[in-house]
PDB file of C-alpha atoms and ligand atoms in Angstrom:
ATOM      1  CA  UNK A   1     -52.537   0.066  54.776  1.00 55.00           C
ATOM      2  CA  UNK A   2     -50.121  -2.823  54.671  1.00 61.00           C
ATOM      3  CA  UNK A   3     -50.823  -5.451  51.746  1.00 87.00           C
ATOM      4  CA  UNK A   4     -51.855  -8.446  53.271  1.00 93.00           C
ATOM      5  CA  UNK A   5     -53.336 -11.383  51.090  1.00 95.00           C
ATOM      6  CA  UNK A   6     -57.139 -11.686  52.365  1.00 95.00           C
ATOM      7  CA  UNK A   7     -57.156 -15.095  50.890  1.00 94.00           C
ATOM      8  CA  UNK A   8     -54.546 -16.657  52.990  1.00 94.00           C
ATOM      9  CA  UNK A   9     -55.344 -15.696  56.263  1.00 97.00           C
ATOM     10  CA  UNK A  10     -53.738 -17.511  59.337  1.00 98.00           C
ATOM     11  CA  UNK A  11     -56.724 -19.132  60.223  1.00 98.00           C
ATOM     12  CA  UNK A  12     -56.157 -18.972  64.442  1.00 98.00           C
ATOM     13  CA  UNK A  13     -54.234 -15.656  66.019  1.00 98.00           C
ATOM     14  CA  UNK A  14     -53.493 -16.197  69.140  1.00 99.00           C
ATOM     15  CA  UNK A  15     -51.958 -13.022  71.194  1.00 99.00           C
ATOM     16  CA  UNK A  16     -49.362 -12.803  73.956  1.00 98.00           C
ATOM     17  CA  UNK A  17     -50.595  -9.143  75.180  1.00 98.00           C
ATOM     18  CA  UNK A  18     -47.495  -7.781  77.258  1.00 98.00           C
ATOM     19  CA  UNK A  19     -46.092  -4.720  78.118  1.00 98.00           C
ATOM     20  CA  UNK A  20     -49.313  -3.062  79.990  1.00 98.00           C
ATOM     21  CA  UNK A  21     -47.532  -2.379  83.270  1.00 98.00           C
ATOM     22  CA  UNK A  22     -44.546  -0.818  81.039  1.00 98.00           C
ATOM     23  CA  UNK A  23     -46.522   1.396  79.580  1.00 98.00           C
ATOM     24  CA  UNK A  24     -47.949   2.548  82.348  1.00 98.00           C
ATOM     25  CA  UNK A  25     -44.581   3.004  83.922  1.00 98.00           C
ATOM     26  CA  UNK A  26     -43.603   5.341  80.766  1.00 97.00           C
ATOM     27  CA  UNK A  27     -46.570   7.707  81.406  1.00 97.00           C
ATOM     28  CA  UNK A  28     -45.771   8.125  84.930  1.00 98.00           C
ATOM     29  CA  UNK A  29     -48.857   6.375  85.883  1.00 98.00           C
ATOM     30  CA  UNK A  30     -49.737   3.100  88.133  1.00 96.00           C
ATOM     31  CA  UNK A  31     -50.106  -0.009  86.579  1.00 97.00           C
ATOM     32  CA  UNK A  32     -53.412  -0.205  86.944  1.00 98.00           C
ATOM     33  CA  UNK A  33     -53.855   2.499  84.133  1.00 98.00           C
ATOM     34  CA  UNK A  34     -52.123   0.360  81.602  1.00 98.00           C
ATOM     35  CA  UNK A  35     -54.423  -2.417  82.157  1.00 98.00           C
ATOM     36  CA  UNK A  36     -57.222  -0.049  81.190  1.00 98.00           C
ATOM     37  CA  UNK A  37     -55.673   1.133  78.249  1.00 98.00           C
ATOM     38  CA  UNK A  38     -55.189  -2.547  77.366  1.00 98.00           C
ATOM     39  CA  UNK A  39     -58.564  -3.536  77.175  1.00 98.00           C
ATOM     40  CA  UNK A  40     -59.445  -0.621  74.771  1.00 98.00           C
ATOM     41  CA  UNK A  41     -56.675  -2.417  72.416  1.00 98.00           C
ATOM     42  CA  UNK A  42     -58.482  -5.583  73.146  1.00 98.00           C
ATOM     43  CA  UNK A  43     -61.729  -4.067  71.467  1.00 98.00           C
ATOM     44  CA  UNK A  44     -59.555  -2.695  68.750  1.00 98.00           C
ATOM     45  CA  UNK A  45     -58.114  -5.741  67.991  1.00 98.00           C
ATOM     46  CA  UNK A  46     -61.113  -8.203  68.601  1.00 98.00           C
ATOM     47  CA  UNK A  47     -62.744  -5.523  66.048  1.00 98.00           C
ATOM     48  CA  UNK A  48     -60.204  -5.500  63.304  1.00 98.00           C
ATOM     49  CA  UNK A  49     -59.496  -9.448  63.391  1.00 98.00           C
ATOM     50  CA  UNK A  50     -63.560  -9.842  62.526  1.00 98.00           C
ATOM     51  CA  UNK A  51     -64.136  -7.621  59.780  1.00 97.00           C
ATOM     52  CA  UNK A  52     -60.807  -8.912  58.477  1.00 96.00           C
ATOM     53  CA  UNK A  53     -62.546 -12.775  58.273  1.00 97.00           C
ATOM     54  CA  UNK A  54     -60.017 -13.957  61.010  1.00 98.00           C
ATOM     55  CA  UNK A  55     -62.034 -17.173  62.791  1.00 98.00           C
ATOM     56  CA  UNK A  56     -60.236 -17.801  65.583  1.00 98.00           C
ATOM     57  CA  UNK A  57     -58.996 -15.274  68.119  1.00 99.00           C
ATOM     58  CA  UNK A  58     -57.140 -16.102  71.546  1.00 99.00           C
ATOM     59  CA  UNK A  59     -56.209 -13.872  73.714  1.00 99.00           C
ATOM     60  CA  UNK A  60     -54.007 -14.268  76.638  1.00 98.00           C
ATOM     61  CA  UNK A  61     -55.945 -12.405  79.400  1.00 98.00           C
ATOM     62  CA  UNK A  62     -54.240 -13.902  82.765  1.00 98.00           C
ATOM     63  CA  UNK A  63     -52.205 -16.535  82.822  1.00 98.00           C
ATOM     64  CA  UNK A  64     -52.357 -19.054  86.223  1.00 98.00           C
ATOM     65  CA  UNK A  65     -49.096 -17.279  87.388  1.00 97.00           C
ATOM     66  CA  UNK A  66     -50.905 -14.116  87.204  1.00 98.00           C
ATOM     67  CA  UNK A  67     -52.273 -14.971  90.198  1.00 98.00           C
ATOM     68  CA  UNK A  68     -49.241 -14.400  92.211  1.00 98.00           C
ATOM     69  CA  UNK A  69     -49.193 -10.542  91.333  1.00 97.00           C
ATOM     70  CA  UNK A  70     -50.419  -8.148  94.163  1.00 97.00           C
ATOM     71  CA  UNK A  71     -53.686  -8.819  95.398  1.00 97.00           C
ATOM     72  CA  UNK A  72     -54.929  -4.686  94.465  1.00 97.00           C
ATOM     73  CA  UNK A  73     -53.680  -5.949  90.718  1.00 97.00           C
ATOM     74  CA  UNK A  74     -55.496  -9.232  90.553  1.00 98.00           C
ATOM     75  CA  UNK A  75     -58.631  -7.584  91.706  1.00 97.00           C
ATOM     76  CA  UNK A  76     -58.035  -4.565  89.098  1.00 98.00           C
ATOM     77  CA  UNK A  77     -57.620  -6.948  86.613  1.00 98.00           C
ATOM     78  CA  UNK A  78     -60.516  -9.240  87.200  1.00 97.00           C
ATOM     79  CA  UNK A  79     -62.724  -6.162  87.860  1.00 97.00           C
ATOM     80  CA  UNK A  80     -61.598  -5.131  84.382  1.00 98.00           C
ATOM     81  CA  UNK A  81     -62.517  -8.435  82.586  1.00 97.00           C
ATOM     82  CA  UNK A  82     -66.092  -8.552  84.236  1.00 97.00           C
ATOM     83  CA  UNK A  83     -66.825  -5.028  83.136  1.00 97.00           C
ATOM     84  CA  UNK A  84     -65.896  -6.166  79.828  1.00 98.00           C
ATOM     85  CA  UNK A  85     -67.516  -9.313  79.269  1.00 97.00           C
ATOM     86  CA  UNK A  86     -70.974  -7.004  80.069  1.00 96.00           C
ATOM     87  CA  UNK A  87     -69.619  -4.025  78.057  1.00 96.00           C
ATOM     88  CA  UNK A  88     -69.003  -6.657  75.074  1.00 97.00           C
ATOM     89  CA  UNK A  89     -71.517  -8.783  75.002  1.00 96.00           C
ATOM     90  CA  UNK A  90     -73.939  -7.113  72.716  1.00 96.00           C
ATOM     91  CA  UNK A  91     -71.308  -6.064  70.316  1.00 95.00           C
ATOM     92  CA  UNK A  92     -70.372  -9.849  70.323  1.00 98.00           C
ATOM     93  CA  UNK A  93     -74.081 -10.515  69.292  1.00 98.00           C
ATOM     94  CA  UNK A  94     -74.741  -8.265  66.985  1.00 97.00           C
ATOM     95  CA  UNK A  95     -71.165  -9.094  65.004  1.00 98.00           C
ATOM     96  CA  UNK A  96     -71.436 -12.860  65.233  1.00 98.00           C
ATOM     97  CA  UNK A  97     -69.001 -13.579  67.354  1.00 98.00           C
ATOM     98  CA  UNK A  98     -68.884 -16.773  69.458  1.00 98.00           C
ATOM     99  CA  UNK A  99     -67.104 -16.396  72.880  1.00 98.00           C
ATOM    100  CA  UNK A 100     -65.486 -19.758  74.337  1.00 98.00           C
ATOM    101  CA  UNK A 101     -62.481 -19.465  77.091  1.00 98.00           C
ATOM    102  CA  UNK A 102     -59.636 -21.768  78.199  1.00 98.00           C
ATOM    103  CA  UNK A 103     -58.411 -22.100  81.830  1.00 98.00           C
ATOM    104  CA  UNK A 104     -59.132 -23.200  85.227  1.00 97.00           C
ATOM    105  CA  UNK A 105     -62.119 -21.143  86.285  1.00 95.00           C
ATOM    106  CA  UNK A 106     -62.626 -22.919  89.497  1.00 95.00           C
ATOM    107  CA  UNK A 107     -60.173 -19.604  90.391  1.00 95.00           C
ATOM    108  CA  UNK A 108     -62.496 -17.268  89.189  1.00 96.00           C
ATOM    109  CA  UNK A 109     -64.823 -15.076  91.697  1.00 95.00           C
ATOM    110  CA  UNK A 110     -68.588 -15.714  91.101  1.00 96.00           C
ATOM    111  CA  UNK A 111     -69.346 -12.540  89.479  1.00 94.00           C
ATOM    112  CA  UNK A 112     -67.316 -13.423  86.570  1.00 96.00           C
ATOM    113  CA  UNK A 113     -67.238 -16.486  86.516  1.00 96.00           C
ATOM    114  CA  UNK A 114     -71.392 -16.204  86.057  1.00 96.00           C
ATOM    115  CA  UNK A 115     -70.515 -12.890  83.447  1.00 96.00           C
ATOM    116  CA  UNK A 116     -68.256 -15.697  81.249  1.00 97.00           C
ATOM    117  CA  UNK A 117     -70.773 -18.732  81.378  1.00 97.00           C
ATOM    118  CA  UNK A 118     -73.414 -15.982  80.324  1.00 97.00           C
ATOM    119  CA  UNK A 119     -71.601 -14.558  77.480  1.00 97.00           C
ATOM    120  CA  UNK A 120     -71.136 -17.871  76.536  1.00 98.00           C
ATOM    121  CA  UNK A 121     -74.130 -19.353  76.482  1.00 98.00           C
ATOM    122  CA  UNK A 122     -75.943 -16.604  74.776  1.00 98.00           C
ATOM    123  CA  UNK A 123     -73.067 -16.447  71.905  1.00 98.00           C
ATOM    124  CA  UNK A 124     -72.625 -20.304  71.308  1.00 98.00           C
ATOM    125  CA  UNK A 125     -75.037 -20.364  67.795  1.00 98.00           C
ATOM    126  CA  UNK A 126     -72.840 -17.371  66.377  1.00 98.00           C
ATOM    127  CA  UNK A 127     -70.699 -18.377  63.258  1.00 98.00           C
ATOM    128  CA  UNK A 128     -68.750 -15.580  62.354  1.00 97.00           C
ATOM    129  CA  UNK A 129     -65.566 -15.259  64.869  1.00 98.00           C
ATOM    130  CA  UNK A 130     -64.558 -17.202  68.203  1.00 98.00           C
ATOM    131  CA  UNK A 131     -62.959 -15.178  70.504  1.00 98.00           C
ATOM    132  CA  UNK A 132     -61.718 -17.389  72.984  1.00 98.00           C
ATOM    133  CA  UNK A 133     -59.954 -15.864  76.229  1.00 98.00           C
ATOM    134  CA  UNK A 134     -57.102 -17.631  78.088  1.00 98.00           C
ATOM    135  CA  UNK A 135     -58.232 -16.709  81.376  1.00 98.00           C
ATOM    136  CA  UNK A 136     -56.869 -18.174  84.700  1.00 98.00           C
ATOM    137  CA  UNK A 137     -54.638 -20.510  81.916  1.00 98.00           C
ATOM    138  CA  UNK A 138     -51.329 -22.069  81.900  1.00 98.00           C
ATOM    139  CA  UNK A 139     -50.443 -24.622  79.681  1.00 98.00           C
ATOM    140  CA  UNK A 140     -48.280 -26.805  81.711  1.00 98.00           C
ATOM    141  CA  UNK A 141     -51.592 -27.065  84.096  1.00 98.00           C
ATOM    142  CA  UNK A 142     -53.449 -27.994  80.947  1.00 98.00           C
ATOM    143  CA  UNK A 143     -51.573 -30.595  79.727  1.00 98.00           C
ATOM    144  CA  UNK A 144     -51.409 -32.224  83.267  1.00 98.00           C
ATOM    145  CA  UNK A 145     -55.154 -31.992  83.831  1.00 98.00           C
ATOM    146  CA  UNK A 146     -55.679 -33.441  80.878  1.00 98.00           C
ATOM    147  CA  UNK A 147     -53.217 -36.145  81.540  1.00 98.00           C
ATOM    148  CA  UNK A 148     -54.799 -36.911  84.409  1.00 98.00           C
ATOM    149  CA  UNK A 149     -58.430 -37.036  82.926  1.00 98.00           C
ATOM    150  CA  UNK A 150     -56.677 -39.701  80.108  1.00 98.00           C
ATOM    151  CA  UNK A 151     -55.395 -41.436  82.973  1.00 97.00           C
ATOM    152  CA  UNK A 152     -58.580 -41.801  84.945  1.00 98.00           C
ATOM    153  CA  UNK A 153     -60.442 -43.074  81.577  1.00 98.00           C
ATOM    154  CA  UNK A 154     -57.243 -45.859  80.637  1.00 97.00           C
ATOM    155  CA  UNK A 155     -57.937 -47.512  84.437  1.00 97.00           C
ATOM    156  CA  UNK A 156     -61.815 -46.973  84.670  1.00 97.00           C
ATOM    157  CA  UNK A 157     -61.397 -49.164  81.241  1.00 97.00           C
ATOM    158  CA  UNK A 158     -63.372 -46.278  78.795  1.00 97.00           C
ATOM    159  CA  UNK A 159     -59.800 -45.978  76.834  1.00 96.00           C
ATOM    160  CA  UNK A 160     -57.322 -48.664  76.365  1.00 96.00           C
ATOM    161  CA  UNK A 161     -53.995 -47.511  76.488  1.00 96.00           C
ATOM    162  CA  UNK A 162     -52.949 -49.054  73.200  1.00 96.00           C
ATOM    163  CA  UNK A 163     -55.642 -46.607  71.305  1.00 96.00           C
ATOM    164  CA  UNK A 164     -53.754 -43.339  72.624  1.00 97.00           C
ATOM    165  CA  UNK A 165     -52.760 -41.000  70.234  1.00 98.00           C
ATOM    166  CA  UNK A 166     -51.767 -37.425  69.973  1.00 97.00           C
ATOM    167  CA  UNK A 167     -55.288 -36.753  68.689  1.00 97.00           C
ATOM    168  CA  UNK A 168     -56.823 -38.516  71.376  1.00 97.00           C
ATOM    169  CA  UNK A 169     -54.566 -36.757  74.009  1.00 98.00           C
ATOM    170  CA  UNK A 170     -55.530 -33.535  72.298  1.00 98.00           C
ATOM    171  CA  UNK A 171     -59.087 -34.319  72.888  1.00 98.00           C
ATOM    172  CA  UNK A 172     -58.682 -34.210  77.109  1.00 98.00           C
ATOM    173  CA  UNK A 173     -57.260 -30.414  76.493  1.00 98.00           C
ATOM    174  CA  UNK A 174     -59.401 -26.962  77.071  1.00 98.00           C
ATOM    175  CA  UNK A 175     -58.874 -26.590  72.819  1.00 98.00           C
ATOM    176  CA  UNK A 176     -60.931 -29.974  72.014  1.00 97.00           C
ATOM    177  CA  UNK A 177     -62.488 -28.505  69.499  1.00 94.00           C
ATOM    178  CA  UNK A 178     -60.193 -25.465  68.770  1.00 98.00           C
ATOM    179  CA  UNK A 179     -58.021 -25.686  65.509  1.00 98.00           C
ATOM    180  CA  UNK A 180     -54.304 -25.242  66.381  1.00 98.00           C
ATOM    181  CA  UNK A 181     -52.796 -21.249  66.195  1.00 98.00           C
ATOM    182  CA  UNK A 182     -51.379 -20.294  63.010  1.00 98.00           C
ATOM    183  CA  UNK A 183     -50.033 -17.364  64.122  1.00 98.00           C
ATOM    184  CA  UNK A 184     -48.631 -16.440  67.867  1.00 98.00           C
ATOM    185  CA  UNK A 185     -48.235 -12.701  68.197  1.00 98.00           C
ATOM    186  CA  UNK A 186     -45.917 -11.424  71.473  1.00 98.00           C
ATOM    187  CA  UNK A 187     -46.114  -7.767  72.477  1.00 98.00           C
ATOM    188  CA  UNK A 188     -43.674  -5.634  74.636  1.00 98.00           C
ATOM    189  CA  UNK A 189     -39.789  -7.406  72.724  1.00 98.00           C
ATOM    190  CA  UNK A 190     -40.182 -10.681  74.958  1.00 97.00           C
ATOM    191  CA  UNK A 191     -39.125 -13.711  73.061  1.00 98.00           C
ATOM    192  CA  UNK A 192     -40.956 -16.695  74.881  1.00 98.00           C
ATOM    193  CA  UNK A 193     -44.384 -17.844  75.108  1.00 98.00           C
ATOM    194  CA  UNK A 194     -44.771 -18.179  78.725  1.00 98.00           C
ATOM    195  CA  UNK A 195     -46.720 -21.303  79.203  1.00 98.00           C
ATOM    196  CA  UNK A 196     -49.230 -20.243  76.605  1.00 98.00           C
ATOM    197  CA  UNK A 197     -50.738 -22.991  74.486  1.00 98.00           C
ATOM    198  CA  UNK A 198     -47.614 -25.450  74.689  1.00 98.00           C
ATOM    199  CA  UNK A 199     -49.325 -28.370  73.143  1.00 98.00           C
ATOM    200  CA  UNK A 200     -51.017 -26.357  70.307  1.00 98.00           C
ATOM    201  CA  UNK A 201     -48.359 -24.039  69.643  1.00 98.00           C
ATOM    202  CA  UNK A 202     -46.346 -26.931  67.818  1.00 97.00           C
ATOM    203  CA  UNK A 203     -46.036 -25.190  64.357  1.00 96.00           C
ATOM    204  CA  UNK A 204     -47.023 -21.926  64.997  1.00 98.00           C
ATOM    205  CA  UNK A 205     -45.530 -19.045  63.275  1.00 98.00           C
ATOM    206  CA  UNK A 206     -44.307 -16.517  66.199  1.00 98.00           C
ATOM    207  CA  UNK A 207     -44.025 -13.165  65.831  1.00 98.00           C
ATOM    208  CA  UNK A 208     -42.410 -10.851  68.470  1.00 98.00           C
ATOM    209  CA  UNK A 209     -42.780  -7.069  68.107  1.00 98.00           C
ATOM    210  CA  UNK A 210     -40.917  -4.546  70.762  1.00 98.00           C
ATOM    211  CA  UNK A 211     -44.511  -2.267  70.565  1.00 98.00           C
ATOM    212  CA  UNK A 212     -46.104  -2.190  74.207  1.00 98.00           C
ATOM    213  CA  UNK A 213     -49.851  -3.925  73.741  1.00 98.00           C
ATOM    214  CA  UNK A 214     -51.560  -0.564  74.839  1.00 98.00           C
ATOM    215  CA  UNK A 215     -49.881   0.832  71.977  1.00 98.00           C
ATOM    216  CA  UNK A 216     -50.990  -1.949  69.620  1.00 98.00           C
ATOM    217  CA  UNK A 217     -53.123  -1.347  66.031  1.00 98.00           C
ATOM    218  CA  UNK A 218     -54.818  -2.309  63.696  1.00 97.00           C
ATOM    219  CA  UNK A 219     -51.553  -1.418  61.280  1.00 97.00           C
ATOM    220  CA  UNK A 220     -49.318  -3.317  63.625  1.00 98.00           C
ATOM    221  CA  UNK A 221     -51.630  -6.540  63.307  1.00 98.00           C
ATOM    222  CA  UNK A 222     -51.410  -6.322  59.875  1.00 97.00           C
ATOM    223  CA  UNK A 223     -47.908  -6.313  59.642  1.00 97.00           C
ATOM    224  CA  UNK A 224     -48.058  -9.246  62.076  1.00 98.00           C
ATOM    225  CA  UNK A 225     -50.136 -11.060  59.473  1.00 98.00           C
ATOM    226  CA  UNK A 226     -47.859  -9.785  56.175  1.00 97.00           C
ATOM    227  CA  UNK A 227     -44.472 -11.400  57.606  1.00 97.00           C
ATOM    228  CA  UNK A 228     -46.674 -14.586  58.178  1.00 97.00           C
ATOM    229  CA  UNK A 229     -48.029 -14.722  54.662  1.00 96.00           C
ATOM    230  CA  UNK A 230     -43.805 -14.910  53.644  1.00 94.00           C
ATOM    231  CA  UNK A 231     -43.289 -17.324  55.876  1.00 92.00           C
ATOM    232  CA  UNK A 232     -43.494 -21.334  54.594  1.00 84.00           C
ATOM    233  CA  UNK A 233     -45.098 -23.711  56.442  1.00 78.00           C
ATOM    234  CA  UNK A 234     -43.269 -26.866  56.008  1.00 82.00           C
ATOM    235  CA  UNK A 235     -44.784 -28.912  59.413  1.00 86.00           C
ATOM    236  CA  UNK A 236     -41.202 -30.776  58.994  1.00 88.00           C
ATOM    237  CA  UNK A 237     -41.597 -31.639  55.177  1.00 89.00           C
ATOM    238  CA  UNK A 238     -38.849 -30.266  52.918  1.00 89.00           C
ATOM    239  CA  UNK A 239     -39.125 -26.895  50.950  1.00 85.00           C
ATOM    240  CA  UNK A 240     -39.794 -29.036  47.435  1.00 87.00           C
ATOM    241  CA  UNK A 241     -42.539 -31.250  49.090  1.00 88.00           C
ATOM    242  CA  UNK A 242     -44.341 -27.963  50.253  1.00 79.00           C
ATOM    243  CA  UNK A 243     -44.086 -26.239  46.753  1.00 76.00           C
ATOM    244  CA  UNK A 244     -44.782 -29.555  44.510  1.00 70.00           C
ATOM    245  CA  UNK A 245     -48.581 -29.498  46.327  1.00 57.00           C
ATOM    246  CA  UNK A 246     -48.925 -25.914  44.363  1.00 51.00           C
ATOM    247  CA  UNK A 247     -47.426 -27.476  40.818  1.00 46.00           C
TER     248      UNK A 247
HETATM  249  C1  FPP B 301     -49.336  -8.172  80.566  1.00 52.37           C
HETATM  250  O1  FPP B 301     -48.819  -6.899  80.843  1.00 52.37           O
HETATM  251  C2  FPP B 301     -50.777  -8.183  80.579  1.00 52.37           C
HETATM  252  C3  FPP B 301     -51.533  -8.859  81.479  1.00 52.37           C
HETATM  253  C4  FPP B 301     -50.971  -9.638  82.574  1.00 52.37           C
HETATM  254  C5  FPP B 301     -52.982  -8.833  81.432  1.00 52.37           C
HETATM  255  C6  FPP B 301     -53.596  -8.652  80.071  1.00 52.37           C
HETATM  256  C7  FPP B 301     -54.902  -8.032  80.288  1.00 52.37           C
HETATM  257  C8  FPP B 301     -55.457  -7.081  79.511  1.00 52.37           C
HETATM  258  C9  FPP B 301     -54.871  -6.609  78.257  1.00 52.37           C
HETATM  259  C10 FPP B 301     -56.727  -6.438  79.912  1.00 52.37           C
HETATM  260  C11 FPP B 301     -57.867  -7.343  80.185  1.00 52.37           C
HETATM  261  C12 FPP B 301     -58.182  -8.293  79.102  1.00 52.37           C
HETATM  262  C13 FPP B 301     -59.374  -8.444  78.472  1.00 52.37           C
HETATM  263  C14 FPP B 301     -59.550  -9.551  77.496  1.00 52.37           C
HETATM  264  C15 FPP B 301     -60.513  -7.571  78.692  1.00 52.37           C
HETATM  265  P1  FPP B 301     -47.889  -6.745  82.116  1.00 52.37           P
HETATM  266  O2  FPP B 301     -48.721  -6.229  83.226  1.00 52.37           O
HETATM  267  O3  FPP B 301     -47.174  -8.024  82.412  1.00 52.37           O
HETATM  268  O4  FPP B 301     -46.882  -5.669  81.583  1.00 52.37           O
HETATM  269  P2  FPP B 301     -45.354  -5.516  81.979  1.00 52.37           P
HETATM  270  O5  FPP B 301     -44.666  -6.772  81.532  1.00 52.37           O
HETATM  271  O6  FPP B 301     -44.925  -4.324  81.212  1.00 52.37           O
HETATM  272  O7  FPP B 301     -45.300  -5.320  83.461  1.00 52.37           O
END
C-alpha cells in the first residue's frame, strides 16, 4: 500500500469521475455499461475515503451540461443514481455517513428527486463522512443563482451592499456550509475542471491521472492523496512564511 500520512489528510476530496463512456468503448460495449461499472467504483471509493477518516467527499455525478447527452443516456444515468441512492442508503447509516448534494434539482424527475431528499433527511444527524453529490450542477449556474439571490436581498434592504464580502457571497452558494476542496482528483488524462466547483476550487490541489474512473482504486486514490501530502500549500504566502508557522 502506498505511504500516505493519516495525520494530514486533505480534509475535502472532491472527484471529477471521467472516462466511463471510454471505457466502455475499449470493451466493445455501449456506454451505458461503463456507467454501471462506474457506480461500483463509486462504492469503492465512497468506502475507502471513510475508513480512511476522509470528511468530506464530492463527487461529480452529472454536471448541468450533462443534460444535453442523448435522452436513452440521461435516463440510464438517472435510473442508475436512483437505484443507488436506495441500494446505499443503509450502508450510509450504518457507516455514519451524512449525504448532502449540490445542484439544481428542480431538473430532477420525482422519483429521485424524493430518493435524494429521503436519503437526506434520514442521514443528516450522522457525523462520520459527508458525501455530497454534484448532481444536475454547474458552477457557472451556481455562482449566478447565487448572485442573483445576493442581489434580491441588497434591494429588498436585508443586506447592504457595503457589508458584501467573499464570505458573505460564499454564503448564497449550494456549499454554505461545505469547507472548500483540498484536493480535486480528474479521471480519464483531461486537464480542466469543467465547471466544477469554480468558486471553491480557489486553492485546490488538482490532480489529473490518465486511469479511466471504472478502472479507479483504492491504490490509485492513495496515490492521489501521497502527491498531495508533497505538495505546499502556500494560499499566495511565500515558501518561508508557510514553513516559519512549523518553527
Ligand atoms: C463521465 O464519463 C461520467 C459521467 C458523465 C457520469 C458519472 C456517473 C457515474 C460514475 C455513475 C453514477 C454516479 C453515482 C454517484 C451513483 P463520460 O461518460 O463523460 O466518459 P467519456 O468522457 O469517456 O465519454
Amino acid at each position: 500500500m502506498r505511504k500516505i500520512d493519516f495525520k494530514s489528510l486533505p480534509h475535502h476530496i472532491a472527484i471529477v469521475m471521467d472516462g466511463n463512456g471510454r471505457w466502455a468503448q475499449r470493451q466493445g460495449v455501449g456506454r451505458i455499461f461503463g456507467h454501471i461499472k462506474g457506480v461500483k467504483t463509486v462504492k469503492h471509493v465512497v468506502r475507502a475515503c471513510r475508513e480512511m477518516g476522509i470528511k468530506f467527499l464530492t463527487l461529480y455525478a452529472f454536471s448541468m451540461e450533462n443534460w444535453d447527452r442523448p435522452d436513452r443516456e440521461v435516463q440510464a444515468l438517472m435510473k442508475l443514481l436512483e437505484k443507488y441512492l436506495h441500494s446505499e442508503e443503509r450502508e450510509m447509516l450504518d457507516n455514519n455517513i451524512r449525504l448532502l448534494s449540490i445542484g439544481n434539482l428542480e431538473f430532477l424527475k420525482d422519483p429521485i428527486k424524493k430518493a435524494l431528499l429521503e436519503s437526506t433527511r434520514k442521514t443528516s444527524q450522522n457525523t462520520g463522512m459527508t458525501l455530497i453529490l454534484a448532481l444536475s450542477y454547474g458552477g457557472r449556474d451556481e455562482i449566478t443563482e447565487a448572485a442573483k439571490k445576493m442581489a434580491t436581498d441588497a434591494m429588498e434592504g436585508r443586506i447592504p451592499p457595503q457589508e458584501i464580502t467573499k464570505e458573505v457571497f460564499a454564503r448564497y452558494l449550494y456549499t454554505a456550509n461545505i469547507p472548500d476542496p483540498d484536493l480535486i482528483i480528474r479521471t480519464s488524462g483531461e486537464y480542466r475542471l469543467s465547471n466544477f466547483l469554480l468558486w471553491q476550487s480557489a486553492y485546490a490541489e488538482l490532480y489529473f491521472t490518465e486511469v479511466l474512473w471504472p478502472d479507479f482504486t483504492r491504490e490509485e486514490l492513495m496515490k492521489a492523496i501521497a502527491d498531495y501530502q508533497q505538495r505546499q500549500r502556500r494560499f499566495g504566502l511565500t515558501s518561508e512564511q508557510i514553513t516559519k508557522d512549523f518553527d
